[in-house]
């Protein structure tokens, strides 16, 4: 997959102004200026046009050339020091530079007779999910160089490889019907079906969003329940006590509470081609602050013919908070939308499965913005 390159200039007149200034100095009849240039061999660094930004994907595999050059061929060797500023990046982990910039600065040597030194950023492909930026600014010049007036800052923006994935399945729960009461009357038994006027708990895809099916695990069914918040809901009919500021994607989401057992939502089976190297599941959750207990469950699986691979698992702890356990961060995920990314290791045809177990109407969790991407 090829990287893309996007250049934009916030101050497009900077570089032409600098170059025009150089030409003016060289062609000027002022003997004093000409004497300095010819005697000392000095010229000007064309510098970096302020406001230029290059954006690439991390897995593009190609270095980013930094637009730094010298206005004229040098009459003597020279050196320029380029300062690096990092945002959400670690040198040697996320990227390296040519020449080396591990100290936070790059020393660029230009030999006599040269005017186009090499200065590049090389992204390192990682499995981590993050974007980062590195800015380059000429801090100092020496030898046969003088810093151009107006030399600015160049920004290299590197986007995570997962943004370059092909989304092959998704749902924002916008297509299914949302019940007018935001309620669902569960039947005794395992399998559950849609009921007139109530939230859709099953959905057959019409070619856009993924379909899904709601049932209880055998032996874990909670029995008949007439006060269950479950299924596709919308912001227009949202009960006041929910107090959600918005849904993550569109006007609808999937709500679950008071399962009184262990329920699961199984999404449509997705065909994964044999040559796929990356399989990523992305979903957003909103856990309402409530009396979550240790016994409450929220698990996300990738289900294939080989069985279930656990992707995410949330539990209540001794402080009754829902926490993100898998990555060890202990981030409290209550009362806010959080987007989670999980890579499946068993990269083959399968289905996304979400299992939810809780026993209180106040223990609400909302699901939205589910994506399955491959590369």
Coordinates of C-alpha atoms in Angstrom, one line a residue:
X1 CA 0.0 0.0 0.0
X2 CA 1.5 3.3 -1.0
X3 CA 1.9 6.3 1.2
X4 CA 0.4 9.6 0.2
X5 CA 2.0 13.0 0.3
X6 CA 0.2 16.2 1.0
X7 CA 1.9 19.6 1.0
X8 CA 0.2 22.7 2.2
X9 CA 1.7 26.1 2.9
X10 CA 0.3 28.5 5.4
X11 CA 2.6 31.3 4.2
X12 CA 3.2 30.5 0.5
X13 CA 5.1 33.7 -0.1
X14 CA 7.9 32.9 2.4
X15 CA 10.3 30.9 0.2
X16 CA 10.0 33.1 -3.0
X17 CA 10.7 36.1 -0.8
X18 CA 13.8 34.6 0.6
X19 CA 15.1 33.5 -2.9
X20 CA 14.3 36.9 -4.3
X21 CA 16.3 38.5 -1.5
X22 CA 19.3 36.2 -2.3
X23 CA 19.2 37.2 -6.0
X24 CA 19.0 40.8 -5.0
X25 CA 22.1 40.5 -2.8
X26 CA 24.1 38.8 -5.5
X27 CA 23.2 41.1 -8.3
X28 CA 23.3 44.3 -6.3
X29 CA 25.8 46.9 -7.4
X30 CA 26.7 47.6 -3.8
X31 CA 30.5 46.8 -3.8
X32 CA 30.5 46.2 0.0
X33 CA 27.9 43.4 -0.2
X34 CA 29.6 41.8 -3.3
X35 CA 32.9 42.0 -1.6
X36 CA 31.6 40.1 1.4
X37 CA 30.1 37.3 -0.7
X38 CA 33.1 36.9 -3.0
X39 CA 35.8 37.3 -0.4
X40 CA 34.3 35.0 2.3
X41 CA 32.5 32.7 0.1
X42 CA 29.3 33.2 2.0
X43 CA 25.9 32.6 0.7
X44 CA 22.5 32.1 2.3
X45 CA 20.6 29.0 3.4
X46 CA 17.3 28.9 1.5
X47 CA 16.0 27.5 4.8
X48 CA 12.6 26.0 5.4
X49 CA 9.5 27.8 4.1
X50 CA 7.3 28.4 7.2
X51 CA 4.1 26.5 7.4
X52 CA 4.9 23.5 5.1
X53 CA 3.4 20.2 6.3
X54 CA 3.9 16.7 4.9
X55 CA 1.5 13.9 5.9
X56 CA 2.3 10.3 5.3
X57 CA 1.1 6.9 6.5
X58 CA 3.5 5.1 8.9
X59 CA 3.5 1.9 6.8
X60 CA 4.2 3.7 3.5
X61 CA 7.8 2.6 3.8
X62 CA 9.3 5.7 2.3
X63 CA 11.4 8.3 4.0
X64 CA 10.2 11.9 4.2
X65 CA 12.6 14.4 2.6
X66 CA 12.8 17.7 4.5
X67 CA 12.8 20.7 2.2
X68 CA 16.2 22.2 3.3
X69 CA 18.6 23.5 0.7
X70 CA 21.3 26.0 0.1
X71 CA 20.8 28.9 -2.3
X72 CA 24.1 28.7 -4.2
X73 CA 27.0 26.2 -4.6
X74 CA 29.3 26.7 -1.6
X75 CA 32.8 28.0 -2.0
X76 CA 33.8 26.3 1.2
X77 CA 32.4 23.6 3.4
X78 CA 29.7 24.5 5.9
X79 CA 27.4 23.1 8.6
X80 CA 23.8 23.6 9.7
X81 CA 22.2 22.5 12.9
X82 CA 18.5 21.5 12.7
X83 CA 16.5 21.4 15.9
X84 CA 13.8 18.7 16.3
X85 CA 10.6 19.1 18.3
X86 CA 8.6 15.9 18.9
X87 CA 4.9 15.5 19.7
X88 CA 3.8 12.0 20.8
X89 CA 6.9 10.5 19.3
X90 CA 10.1 8.8 20.6
X91 CA 13.3 8.9 18.5
X92 CA 14.5 5.4 17.6
X93 CA 11.0 3.9 18.4
X94 CA 8.7 5.7 16.1
X95 CA 11.2 7.2 13.7
X96 CA 14.9 8.0 12.9
X97 CA 16.4 10.7 10.9
X98 CA 19.2 10.9 8.3
X99 CA 21.6 12.2 9.5
X100 CA 21.2 11.0 13.1
X101 CA 19.1 13.2 15.3
X102 CA 18.9 11.1 18.5
X103 CA 20.3 14.1 20.5
X104 CA 17.3 16.2 19.5
X105 CA 19.4 18.0 16.9
X106 CA 20.7 17.1 13.4
X107 CA 24.1 18.3 12.2
X108 CA 24.0 18.7 8.4
X109 CA 27.3 19.0 6.7
X110 CA 27.5 20.6 3.2
X111 CA 30.8 20.1 1.4
X112 CA 32.5 22.7 -0.8
X113 CA 30.8 22.7 -4.1
X114 CA 27.6 21.3 -2.7
X115 CA 24.1 22.9 -2.2
X116 CA 21.6 20.1 -1.7
X117 CA 22.3 18.1 1.5
X118 CA 20.3 15.0 2.5
X119 CA 17.9 15.5 5.4
X120 CA 15.2 12.9 5.9
X121 CA 12.8 11.4 8.4
X122 CA 12.3 7.6 8.3
X123 CA 9.1 6.3 10.0
X124 CA 9.5 3.0 11.9
X125 CA 6.5 0.7 11.4
X126 CA 5.1 -0.4 14.8
X127 CA 2.1 -2.3 16.1
X128 CA 1.1 0.6 18.4
X129 CA -1.8 2.8 17.5
X130 CA -0.9 6.5 17.5
X131 CA -0.1 9.5 15.3
X132 CA 2.8 11.8 15.9
X133 CA 4.5 14.9 14.5
X134 CA 8.1 16.0 14.2
X135 CA 9.0 19.6 13.4
X136 CA 12.3 20.7 11.9
X137 CA 13.8 24.2 12.4
X138 CA 17.2 25.6 11.4
X139 CA 18.8 26.6 14.7
X140 CA 22.3 27.6 13.7
X141 CA 24.6 27.8 10.6
X142 CA 28.4 28.1 10.4
X143 CA 31.2 28.0 7.8
X144 CA 30.2 29.4 4.5
X145 CA 26.5 29.8 5.4
X146 CA 24.3 32.6 6.5
X147 CA 20.7 31.8 7.7
X148 CA 18.1 33.1 5.3
X149 CA 15.7 35.7 6.7
X150 CA 12.2 34.0 7.1
X151 CA 13.5 30.5 7.5
X152 CA 10.7 28.7 9.3
X153 CA 9.4 25.4 10.6
X154 CA 8.6 22.3 8.6
X155 CA 6.2 19.7 10.1
X156 CA 6.3 16.0 9.3
X157 CA 3.0 14.4 10.3
X158 CA 3.0 10.6 10.5
X159 CA -0.4 8.9 10.7
X160 CA -0.9 5.4 12.2
X161 CA -0.8 2.5 9.8
X162 CA -4.4 1.5 10.9
X163 CA -5.8 4.6 9.3
X164 CA -4.7 3.1 6.0
X165 CA -6.7 -0.1 6.5
X166 CA -9.6 -1.1 4.2
X167 CA -12.8 -1.0 6.3
X168 CA -14.7 -4.1 5.1
X169 CA -17.6 -4.0 7.7
X170 CA -19.1 -1.4 10.0
X171 CA -22.1 -0.3 11.9
X172 CA -23.2 2.9 13.7
X173 CA -26.6 1.3 14.3
X174 CA -28.3 3.9 12.1
X175 CA -30.2 1.4 9.9
X176 CA -32.1 -0.7 12.4
X177 CA -35.3 0.6 13.9
X178 CA -35.0 2.3 17.3
X179 CA -37.9 1.6 19.7
X180 CA -40.0 4.5 20.8
X181 CA -39.7 3.5 24.5
X182 CA -36.0 2.5 24.5
X183 CA -37.2 -0.6 26.3
X184 CA -37.2 -4.3 25.5
X185 CA -39.2 -7.2 27.0
X186 CA -37.0 -10.2 27.1
X187 CA -38.5 -13.7 26.7
X188 CA -37.7 -16.7 28.8
X189 CA -35.1 -18.9 26.9
X190 CA -32.0 -18.3 24.9
X191 CA -33.0 -16.7 21.6
X192 CA -34.5 -13.2 21.5
X193 CA -36.4 -11.6 18.7
X194 CA -37.6 -8.1 17.7
X195 CA -40.9 -6.9 19.1
X196 CA -43.2 -4.2 17.7
X197 CA -42.5 -0.7 19.0
X198 CA -39.5 -1.9 21.1
X199 CA -35.8 -1.5 20.4
X200 CA -34.4 -3.7 17.6
X201 CA -32.2 -6.4 19.1
X202 CA -31.8 -8.3 15.9
X203 CA -31.0 -6.8 12.5
X204 CA -30.7 -8.4 9.0
X205 CA -28.3 -6.4 6.9
X206 CA -29.4 -4.9 3.6
X207 CA -25.9 -4.5 2.3
X208 CA -24.8 -1.5 4.4
X209 CA -24.3 -1.9 8.1
X210 CA -23.6 -5.3 9.7
X211 CA -26.5 -7.3 10.9
X212 CA -26.6 -8.8 14.4
X213 CA -28.4 -11.3 16.6
X214 CA -29.1 -11.1 20.4
X215 CA -29.4 -14.2 22.5
X216 CA -28.5 -15.5 26.0
X217 CA -25.8 -18.1 26.5
X218 CA -27.4 -21.5 27.2
X219 CA -27.7 -21.9 31.0
X220 CA -27.0 -18.2 31.5
X221 CA -30.4 -16.9 30.3
X222 CA -31.9 -14.4 32.7
X223 CA -35.5 -15.3 32.3
X224 CA -38.5 -13.0 31.4
X225 CA -37.8 -9.3 32.0
X226 CA -40.1 -6.4 31.2
X227 CA -37.9 -3.6 32.4
X228 CA -34.9 -4.2 30.3
X229 CA -33.0 -1.4 28.4
X230 CA -31.6 -3.3 25.4
X231 CA -31.2 -2.9 21.7
X232 CA -31.0 0.0 19.2
X233 CA -32.0 3.3 20.8
X234 CA -31.9 6.9 19.5
X235 CA -31.2 10.3 21.0
X236 CA -34.7 11.7 20.4
X237 CA -36.3 9.2 22.7
X238 CA -33.5 9.0 25.2
X239 CA -34.7 8.9 28.9
X240 CA -33.7 11.9 30.9
X241 CA -31.8 9.8 33.4
X242 CA -29.4 8.6 30.8
X243 CA -28.0 12.1 30.4
X244 CA -25.7 11.3 27.5
X245 CA -24.3 14.4 25.8
X246 CA -24.3 12.7 22.3
X247 CA -23.8 9.4 20.6
X248 CA -20.5 8.7 19.0
X249 CA -21.7 8.1 15.4
X250 CA -25.0 9.5 14.2
X251 CA -28.4 9.5 16.0
X252 CA -28.5 5.9 17.1
X253 CA -26.5 3.4 19.3
X254 CA -27.0 0.1 20.9
X255 CA -27.8 0.1 24.7
X256 CA -27.6 -2.8 27.1
X257 CA -28.5 -3.0 30.8
X258 CA -29.9 -5.4 33.4
X259 CA -29.2 -8.5 31.4
X260 CA -29.9 -10.7 34.5
X261 CA -27.7 -13.3 32.9
X262 CA -25.0 -13.5 30.2
X263 CA -26.2 -12.2 26.9
X264 CA -24.3 -12.0 23.6
X265 CA -24.6 -9.9 20.4
X266 CA -23.2 -11.8 17.4
X267 CA -22.6 -9.7 14.3
X268 CA -22.5 -11.0 10.7
X269 CA -19.7 -13.3 9.6
X270 CA -17.1 -11.4 7.7
X271 CA -15.0 -13.1 5.0
X272 CA -11.3 -12.5 5.5
X273 CA -9.1 -13.1 2.4
X274 CA -6.0 -15.4 2.9
X275 CA -3.5 -12.7 2.1
X276 CA -4.7 -10.3 4.9
X277 CA -1.9 -9.4 7.3
X278 CA -3.8 -7.1 9.7
X279 CA -7.3 -7.5 11.2
X280 CA -8.4 -4.6 13.4
X281 CA -11.7 -4.2 15.4
X282 CA -12.6 -0.7 16.5
X283 CA -15.6 0.1 18.7
X284 CA -16.7 2.9 21.0
X285 CA -18.3 2.5 24.4
X286 CA -20.0 4.7 27.0
X287 CA -20.3 3.1 30.4
X288 CA -22.7 5.1 32.6
X289 CA -21.4 5.6 36.2
X290 CA -23.3 3.1 38.3
X291 CA -23.0 0.3 40.7
X292 CA -20.8 -2.0 38.6
X293 CA -19.7 -5.0 40.5
X294 CA -17.0 -7.6 40.2
X295 CA -19.4 -10.0 38.7
X296 CA -20.4 -7.7 35.8
X297 CA -19.0 -8.7 32.5
X298 CA -18.2 -7.0 29.2
X299 CA -16.1 -9.1 26.7
X300 CA -15.4 -8.7 23.0
X301 CA -14.4 -11.7 20.9
X302 CA -13.4 -12.6 17.4
X303 CA -15.2 -15.9 16.7
X304 CA -13.9 -18.2 14.0
X305 CA -14.1 -21.9 13.3
X306 CA -11.2 -22.3 15.7
X307 CA -13.2 -20.8 18.6
X308 CA -13.3 -17.4 20.4
X309 CA -10.3 -15.1 20.6
X310 CA -10.7 -12.5 23.4
X311 CA -10.0 -9.0 22.2
X312 CA -11.2 -6.8 25.1
X313 CA -12.4 -7.5 28.6
X314 CA -13.8 -5.0 31.1
X315 CA -14.8 -5.8 34.7
X316 CA -15.9 -3.9 37.8
X317 CA -13.3 -3.8 40.5
X318 CA -13.4 -3.4 44.3
X319 CA -14.2 0.3 43.8
X320 CA -17.1 -0.5 41.6
X321 CA -15.5 1.3 38.6
X322 CA -15.5 -0.2 35.1
X323 CA -11.8 -0.2 34.1
X324 CA -9.8 -1.0 31.0
X325 CA -8.1 -4.2 32.1
X326 CA -6.4 -5.6 29.0
X327 CA -3.6 -3.0 28.5
X328 CA -2.9 -2.5 32.2
X329 CA -3.5 1.2 32.2
X330 CA -6.4 1.1 34.7
X331 CA -8.1 4.0 32.8
X332 CA -11.5 4.7 34.2
X333 CA -13.9 4.5 31.2
X334 CA -17.1 5.7 32.9
X335 CA -19.2 8.7 31.7
X336 CA -17.4 9.3 28.5
X337 CA -17.1 7.8 25.0
X338 CA -13.9 5.7 24.6
X339 CA -12.8 4.2 21.3
X340 CA -10.9 0.9 21.6
X341 CA -8.7 -0.7 19.0
X342 CA -8.0 -4.4 19.1
X343 CA -5.9 -6.5 16.7
X344 CA -7.1 -10.0 16.1
X345 CA -4.3 -12.6 16.0
X346 CA -6.4 -15.3 14.4
X347 CA -6.7 -13.6 11.0
X348 CA -9.4 -15.5 9.3
X349 CA -13.1 -15.4 8.4
X350 CA -15.2 -14.8 11.6
X351 CA -17.7 -12.8 13.5
X352 CA -17.5 -10.0 16.1
X353 CA -19.1 -11.1 19.4
X354 CA -19.9 -9.0 22.4
X355 CA -20.9 -10.6 25.7
X356 CA -22.6 -8.5 28.4
X357 CA -23.5 -9.6 31.9
X358 CA -25.0 -7.3 34.5
X359 CA -28.1 -7.2 36.8
X360 CA -29.1 -3.5 37.3
X361 CA -31.1 -1.1 35.2
X362 CA -28.7 1.6 36.1
X363 CA -25.7 -0.3 34.7
X364 CA -26.0 1.1 31.2
X365 CA -23.5 0.6 28.4
X366 CA -23.8 2.1 24.9
X367 CA -22.1 0.7 21.8
X368 CA -21.4 2.7 18.7
X369 CA -19.0 3.2 15.7
X370 CA -17.9 -0.4 15.2
X371 CA -15.4 -0.9 12.4
X372 CA -13.6 -4.0 11.0
X373 CA -10.5 -3.1 9.0
X374 CA -8.0 -5.2 7.1
X375 CA -4.7 -4.8 5.3

